Short mmCIF file of C-alpha atoms in Angstrom, two decimals:
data_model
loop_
_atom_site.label_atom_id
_atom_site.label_comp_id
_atom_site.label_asym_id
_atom_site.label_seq_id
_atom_site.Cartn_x
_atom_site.Cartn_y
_atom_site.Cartn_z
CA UNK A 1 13.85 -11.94 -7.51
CA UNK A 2 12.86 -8.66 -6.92
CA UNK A 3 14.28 -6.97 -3.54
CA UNK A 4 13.55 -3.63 -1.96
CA UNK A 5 15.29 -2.09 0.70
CA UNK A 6 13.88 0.06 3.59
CA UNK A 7 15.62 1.93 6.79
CA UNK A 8 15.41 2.26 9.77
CA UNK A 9 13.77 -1.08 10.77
CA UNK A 10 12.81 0.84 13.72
CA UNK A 11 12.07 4.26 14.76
CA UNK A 12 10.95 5.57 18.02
CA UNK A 13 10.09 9.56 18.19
CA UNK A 14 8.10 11.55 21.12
CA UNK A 15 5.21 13.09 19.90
CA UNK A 16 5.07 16.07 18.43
CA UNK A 17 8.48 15.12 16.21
CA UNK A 18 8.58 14.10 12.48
CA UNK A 19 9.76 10.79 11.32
CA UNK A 20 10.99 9.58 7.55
CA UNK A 21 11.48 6.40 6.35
CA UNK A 22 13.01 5.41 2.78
CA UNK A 23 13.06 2.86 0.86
CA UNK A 24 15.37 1.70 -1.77
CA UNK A 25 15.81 -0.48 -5.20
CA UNK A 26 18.69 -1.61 -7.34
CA UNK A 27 16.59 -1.43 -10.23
CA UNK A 28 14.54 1.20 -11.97
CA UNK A 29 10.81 1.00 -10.69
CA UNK A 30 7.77 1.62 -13.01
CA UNK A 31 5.98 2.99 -9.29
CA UNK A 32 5.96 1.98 -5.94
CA UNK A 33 3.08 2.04 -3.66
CA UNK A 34 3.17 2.53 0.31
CA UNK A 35 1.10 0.78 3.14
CA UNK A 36 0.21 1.42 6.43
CA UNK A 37 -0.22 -1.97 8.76
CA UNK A 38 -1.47 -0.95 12.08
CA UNK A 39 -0.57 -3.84 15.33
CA UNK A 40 -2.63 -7.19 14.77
CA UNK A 41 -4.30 -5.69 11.45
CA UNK A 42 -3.86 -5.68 7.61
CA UNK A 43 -2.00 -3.35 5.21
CA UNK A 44 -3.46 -0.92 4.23
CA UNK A 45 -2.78 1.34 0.89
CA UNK A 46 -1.53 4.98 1.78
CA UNK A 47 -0.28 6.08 -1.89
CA UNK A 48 1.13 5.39 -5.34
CA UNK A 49 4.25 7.46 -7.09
CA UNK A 50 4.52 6.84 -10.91
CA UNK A 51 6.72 9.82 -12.01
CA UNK A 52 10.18 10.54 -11.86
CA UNK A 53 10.33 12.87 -8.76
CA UNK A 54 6.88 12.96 -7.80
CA UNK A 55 6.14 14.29 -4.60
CA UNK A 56 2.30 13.61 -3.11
CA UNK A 57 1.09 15.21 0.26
CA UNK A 58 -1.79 13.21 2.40
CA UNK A 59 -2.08 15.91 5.37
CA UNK A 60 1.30 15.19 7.07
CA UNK A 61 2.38 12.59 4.97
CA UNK A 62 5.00 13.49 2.53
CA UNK A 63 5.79 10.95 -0.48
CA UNK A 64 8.39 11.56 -2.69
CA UNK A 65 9.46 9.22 -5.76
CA UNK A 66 13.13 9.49 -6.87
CA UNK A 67 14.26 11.44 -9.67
CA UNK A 68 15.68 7.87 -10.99
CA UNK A 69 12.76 6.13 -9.42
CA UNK A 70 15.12 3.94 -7.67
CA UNK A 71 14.33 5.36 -4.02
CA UNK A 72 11.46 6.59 -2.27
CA UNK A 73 10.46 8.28 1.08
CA UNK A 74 7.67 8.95 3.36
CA UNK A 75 8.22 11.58 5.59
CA UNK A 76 5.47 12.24 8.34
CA UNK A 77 5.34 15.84 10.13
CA UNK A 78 4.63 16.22 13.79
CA UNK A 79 4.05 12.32 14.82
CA UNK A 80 0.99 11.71 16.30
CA UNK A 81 -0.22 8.44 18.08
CA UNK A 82 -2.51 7.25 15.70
CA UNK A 83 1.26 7.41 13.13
CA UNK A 84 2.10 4.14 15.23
CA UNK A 85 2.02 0.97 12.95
CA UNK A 86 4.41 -0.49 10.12
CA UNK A 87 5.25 1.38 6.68
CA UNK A 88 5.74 -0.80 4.31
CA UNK A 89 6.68 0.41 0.58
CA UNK A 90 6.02 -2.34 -1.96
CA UNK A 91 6.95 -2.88 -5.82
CA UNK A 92 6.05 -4.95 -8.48
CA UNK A 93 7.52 -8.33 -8.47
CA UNK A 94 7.25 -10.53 -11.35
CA UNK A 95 4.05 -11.25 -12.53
CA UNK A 96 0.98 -9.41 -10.57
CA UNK A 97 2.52 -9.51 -7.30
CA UNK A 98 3.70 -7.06 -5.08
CA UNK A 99 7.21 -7.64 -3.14
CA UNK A 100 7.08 -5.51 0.27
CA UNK A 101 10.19 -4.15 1.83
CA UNK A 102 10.75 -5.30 5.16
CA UNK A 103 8.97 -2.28 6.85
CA UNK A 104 9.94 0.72 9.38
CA UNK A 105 8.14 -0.04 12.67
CA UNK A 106 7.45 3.60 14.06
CA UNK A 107 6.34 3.86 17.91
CA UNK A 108 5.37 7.42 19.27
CA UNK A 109 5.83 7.82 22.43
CA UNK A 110 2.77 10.38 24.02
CA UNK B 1 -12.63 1.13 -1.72
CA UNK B 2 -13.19 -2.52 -2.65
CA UNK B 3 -13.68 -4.86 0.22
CA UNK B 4 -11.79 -8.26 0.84
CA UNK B 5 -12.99 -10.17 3.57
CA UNK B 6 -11.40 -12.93 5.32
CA UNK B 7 -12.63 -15.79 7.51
CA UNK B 8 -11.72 -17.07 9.85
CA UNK B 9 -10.04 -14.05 11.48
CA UNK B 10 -8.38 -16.35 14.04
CA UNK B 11 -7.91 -20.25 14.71
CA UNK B 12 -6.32 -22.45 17.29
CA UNK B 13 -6.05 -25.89 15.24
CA UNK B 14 -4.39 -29.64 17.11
CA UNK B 15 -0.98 -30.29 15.15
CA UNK B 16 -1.92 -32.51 12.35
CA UNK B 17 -5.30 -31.17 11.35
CA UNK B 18 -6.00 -28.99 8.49
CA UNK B 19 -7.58 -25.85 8.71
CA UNK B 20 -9.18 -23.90 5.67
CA UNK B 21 -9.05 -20.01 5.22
CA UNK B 22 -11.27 -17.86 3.01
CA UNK B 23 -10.97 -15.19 1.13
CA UNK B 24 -13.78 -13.23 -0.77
CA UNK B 25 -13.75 -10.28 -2.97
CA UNK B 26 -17.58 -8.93 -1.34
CA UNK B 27 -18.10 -6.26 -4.28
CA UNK B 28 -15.43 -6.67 -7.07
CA UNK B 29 -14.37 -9.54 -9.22
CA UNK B 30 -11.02 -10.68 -8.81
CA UNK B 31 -9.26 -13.33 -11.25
CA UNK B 32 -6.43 -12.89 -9.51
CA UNK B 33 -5.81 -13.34 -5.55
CA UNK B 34 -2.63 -13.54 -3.23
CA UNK B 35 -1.79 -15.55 -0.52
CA UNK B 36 0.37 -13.68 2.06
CA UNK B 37 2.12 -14.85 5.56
CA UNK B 38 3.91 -12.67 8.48
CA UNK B 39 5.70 -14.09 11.14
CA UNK B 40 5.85 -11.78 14.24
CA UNK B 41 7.65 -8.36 13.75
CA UNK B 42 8.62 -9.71 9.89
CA UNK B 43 7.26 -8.41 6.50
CA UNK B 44 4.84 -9.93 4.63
CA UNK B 45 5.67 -12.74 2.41
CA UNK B 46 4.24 -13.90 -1.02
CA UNK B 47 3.42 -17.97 -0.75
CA UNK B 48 1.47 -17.79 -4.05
CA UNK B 49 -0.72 -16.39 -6.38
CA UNK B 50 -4.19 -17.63 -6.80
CA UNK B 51 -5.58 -17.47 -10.34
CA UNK B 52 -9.57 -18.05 -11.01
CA UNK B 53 -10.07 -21.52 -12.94
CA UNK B 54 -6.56 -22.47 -12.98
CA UNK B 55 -3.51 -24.08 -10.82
CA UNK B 56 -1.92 -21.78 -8.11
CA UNK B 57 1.17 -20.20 -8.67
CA UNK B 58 3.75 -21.32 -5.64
CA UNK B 59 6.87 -19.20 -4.85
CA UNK B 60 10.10 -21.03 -4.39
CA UNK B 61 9.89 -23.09 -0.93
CA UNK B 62 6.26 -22.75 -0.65
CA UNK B 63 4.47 -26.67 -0.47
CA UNK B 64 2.24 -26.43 -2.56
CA UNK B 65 0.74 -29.68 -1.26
CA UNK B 66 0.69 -28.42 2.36
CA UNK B 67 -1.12 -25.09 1.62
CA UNK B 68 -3.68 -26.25 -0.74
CA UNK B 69 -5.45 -23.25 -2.63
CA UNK B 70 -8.61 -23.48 -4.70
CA UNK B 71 -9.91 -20.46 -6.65
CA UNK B 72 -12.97 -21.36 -8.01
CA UNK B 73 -14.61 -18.53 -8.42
CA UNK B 74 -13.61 -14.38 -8.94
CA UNK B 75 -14.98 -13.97 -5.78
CA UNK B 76 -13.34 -16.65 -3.61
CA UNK B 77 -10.22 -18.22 -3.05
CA UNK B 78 -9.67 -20.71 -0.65
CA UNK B 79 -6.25 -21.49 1.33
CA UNK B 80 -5.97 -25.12 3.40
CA UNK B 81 -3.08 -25.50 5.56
CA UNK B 82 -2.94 -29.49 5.91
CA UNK B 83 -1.71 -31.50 8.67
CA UNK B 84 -0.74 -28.38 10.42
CA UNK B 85 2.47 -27.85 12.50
CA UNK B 86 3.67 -25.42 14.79
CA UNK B 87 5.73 -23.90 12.54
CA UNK B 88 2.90 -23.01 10.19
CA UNK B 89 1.40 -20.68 13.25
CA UNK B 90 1.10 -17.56 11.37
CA UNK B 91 -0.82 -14.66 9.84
CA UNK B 92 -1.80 -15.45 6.46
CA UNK B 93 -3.34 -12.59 4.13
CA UNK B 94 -4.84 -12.72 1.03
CA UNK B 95 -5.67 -9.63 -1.28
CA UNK B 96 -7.01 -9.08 -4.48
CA UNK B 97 -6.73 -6.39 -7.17
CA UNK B 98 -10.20 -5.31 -9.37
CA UNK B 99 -10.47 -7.50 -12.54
CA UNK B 100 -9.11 -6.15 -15.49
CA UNK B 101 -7.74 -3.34 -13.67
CA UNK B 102 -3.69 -2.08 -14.54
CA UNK B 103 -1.45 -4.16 -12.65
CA UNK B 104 -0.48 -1.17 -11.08
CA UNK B 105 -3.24 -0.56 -9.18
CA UNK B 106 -3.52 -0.88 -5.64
CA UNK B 107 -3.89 -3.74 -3.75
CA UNK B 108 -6.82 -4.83 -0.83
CA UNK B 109 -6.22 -6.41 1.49
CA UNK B 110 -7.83 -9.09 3.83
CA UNK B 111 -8.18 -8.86 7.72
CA UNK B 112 -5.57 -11.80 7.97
CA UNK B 113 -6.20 -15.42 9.56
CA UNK B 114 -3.87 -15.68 12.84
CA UNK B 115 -3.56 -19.43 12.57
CA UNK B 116 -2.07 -21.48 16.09
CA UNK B 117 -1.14 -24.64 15.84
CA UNK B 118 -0.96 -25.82 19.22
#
């Protein structure tokens, strides 16, 4: 079925420091969405990239969509606490679903 | 956004009981729901898709006479997890996308069920 990829599975940074995360498919995507899951709660969505090297800003979140929409990043500027939580990028599986990569875990450290 | 609420948000069930989770769309339709579980530090995982009026959709290794799910309405989808285990302690999340939206729209999500089977 489908797969995604996504690295680092973890990623501690002090405060203050920026953090990426990427995620990556063997096939050609038709868009990929990201989620934030916070510790004990649900996903929730962040952002959807359509186009071919799309780049969206949310404050200090950077997303960027691959040129051959294969890959994607999210790329947060000056970590704060309230960053902590699980990324998770997700694509379309077969049928309506969506297939989630197996998430970065980001702590900040204060 | 559209709201997907889930009950119970937690449950401690005896091994060998069944324990039933909802999941309700409060202010969209959805003909179309999604059945989730996490294990501890682990990604979410697809156990099936829940379609309004019809049979559940199980992915590959998913019983589909252990978790029993009835969607009987666009609002509500039921999962049962029968004669629980320990190994079925869990999150389970459903979500649900807006009827008759694109299928690449996003997706909301439920507060989870932390099911322990003790």
């Amino acid at each position: 079925g489908q797969q995604v990829m996504q690295i680092p599975q973890y990623q501690h940074v002090q405060e203050g420091e920026d953090f990426t995360t990427y995620c990556n498919s063997s096939t050609t995507l038709s868009n990929i969405q990201w989620y934030k899951q916070r510790p004990g709660g649900h996903p929730v969505f962040l952002i959807q990239l359509v186009k071919s090297g799309e780049v969206k800003k949310q404050k200090r979140l950077t997303f960027q969509f691959g040129e051959a929409k294969k890959n994607s990043s999210l790329h947060i500027t000056a970590t704060q606490t309230t960053d902590v939580g699980t990324y998770f990028c997700t694509i379309r599986g077969y049928g309506q679903n969506f297939v989630f990569g197996p998430g970065t875990r980001l702590s900040v450290l204060p | 956004g559209a709201v997907v609420s889930q009950h119970p948000s937690w449950v401690i069930c005896k091994s060998g009981t069944s324990v039933k989770i909802e999941c309700r769309s409060l202010d969209f339709q959805a003909t179309t729901m999604f059945w989730y579980r996490q294990f501890p530090k682990q990604s979410l995982m697809l156990m099936a898709t829940s379609n309004e009026g019809s049979k559940a959709t199980y992915e590959q290794g998913v019983e589909k006479d252990k978790f029993l799910i009835n969607h009987a309405s666009l609002t509500l989808s039921t999962l049962t997890v029968t004669s629980a285990h320990p190994e079925d302690s869990s999150f389970y999340i459903c979500s649900a996308r807006l009827y008759g939206t694109a299928m690449n729209t996003e997706a909301f999500f439920g507060q989870g069920t932390r099911l322990t089977v003790v």
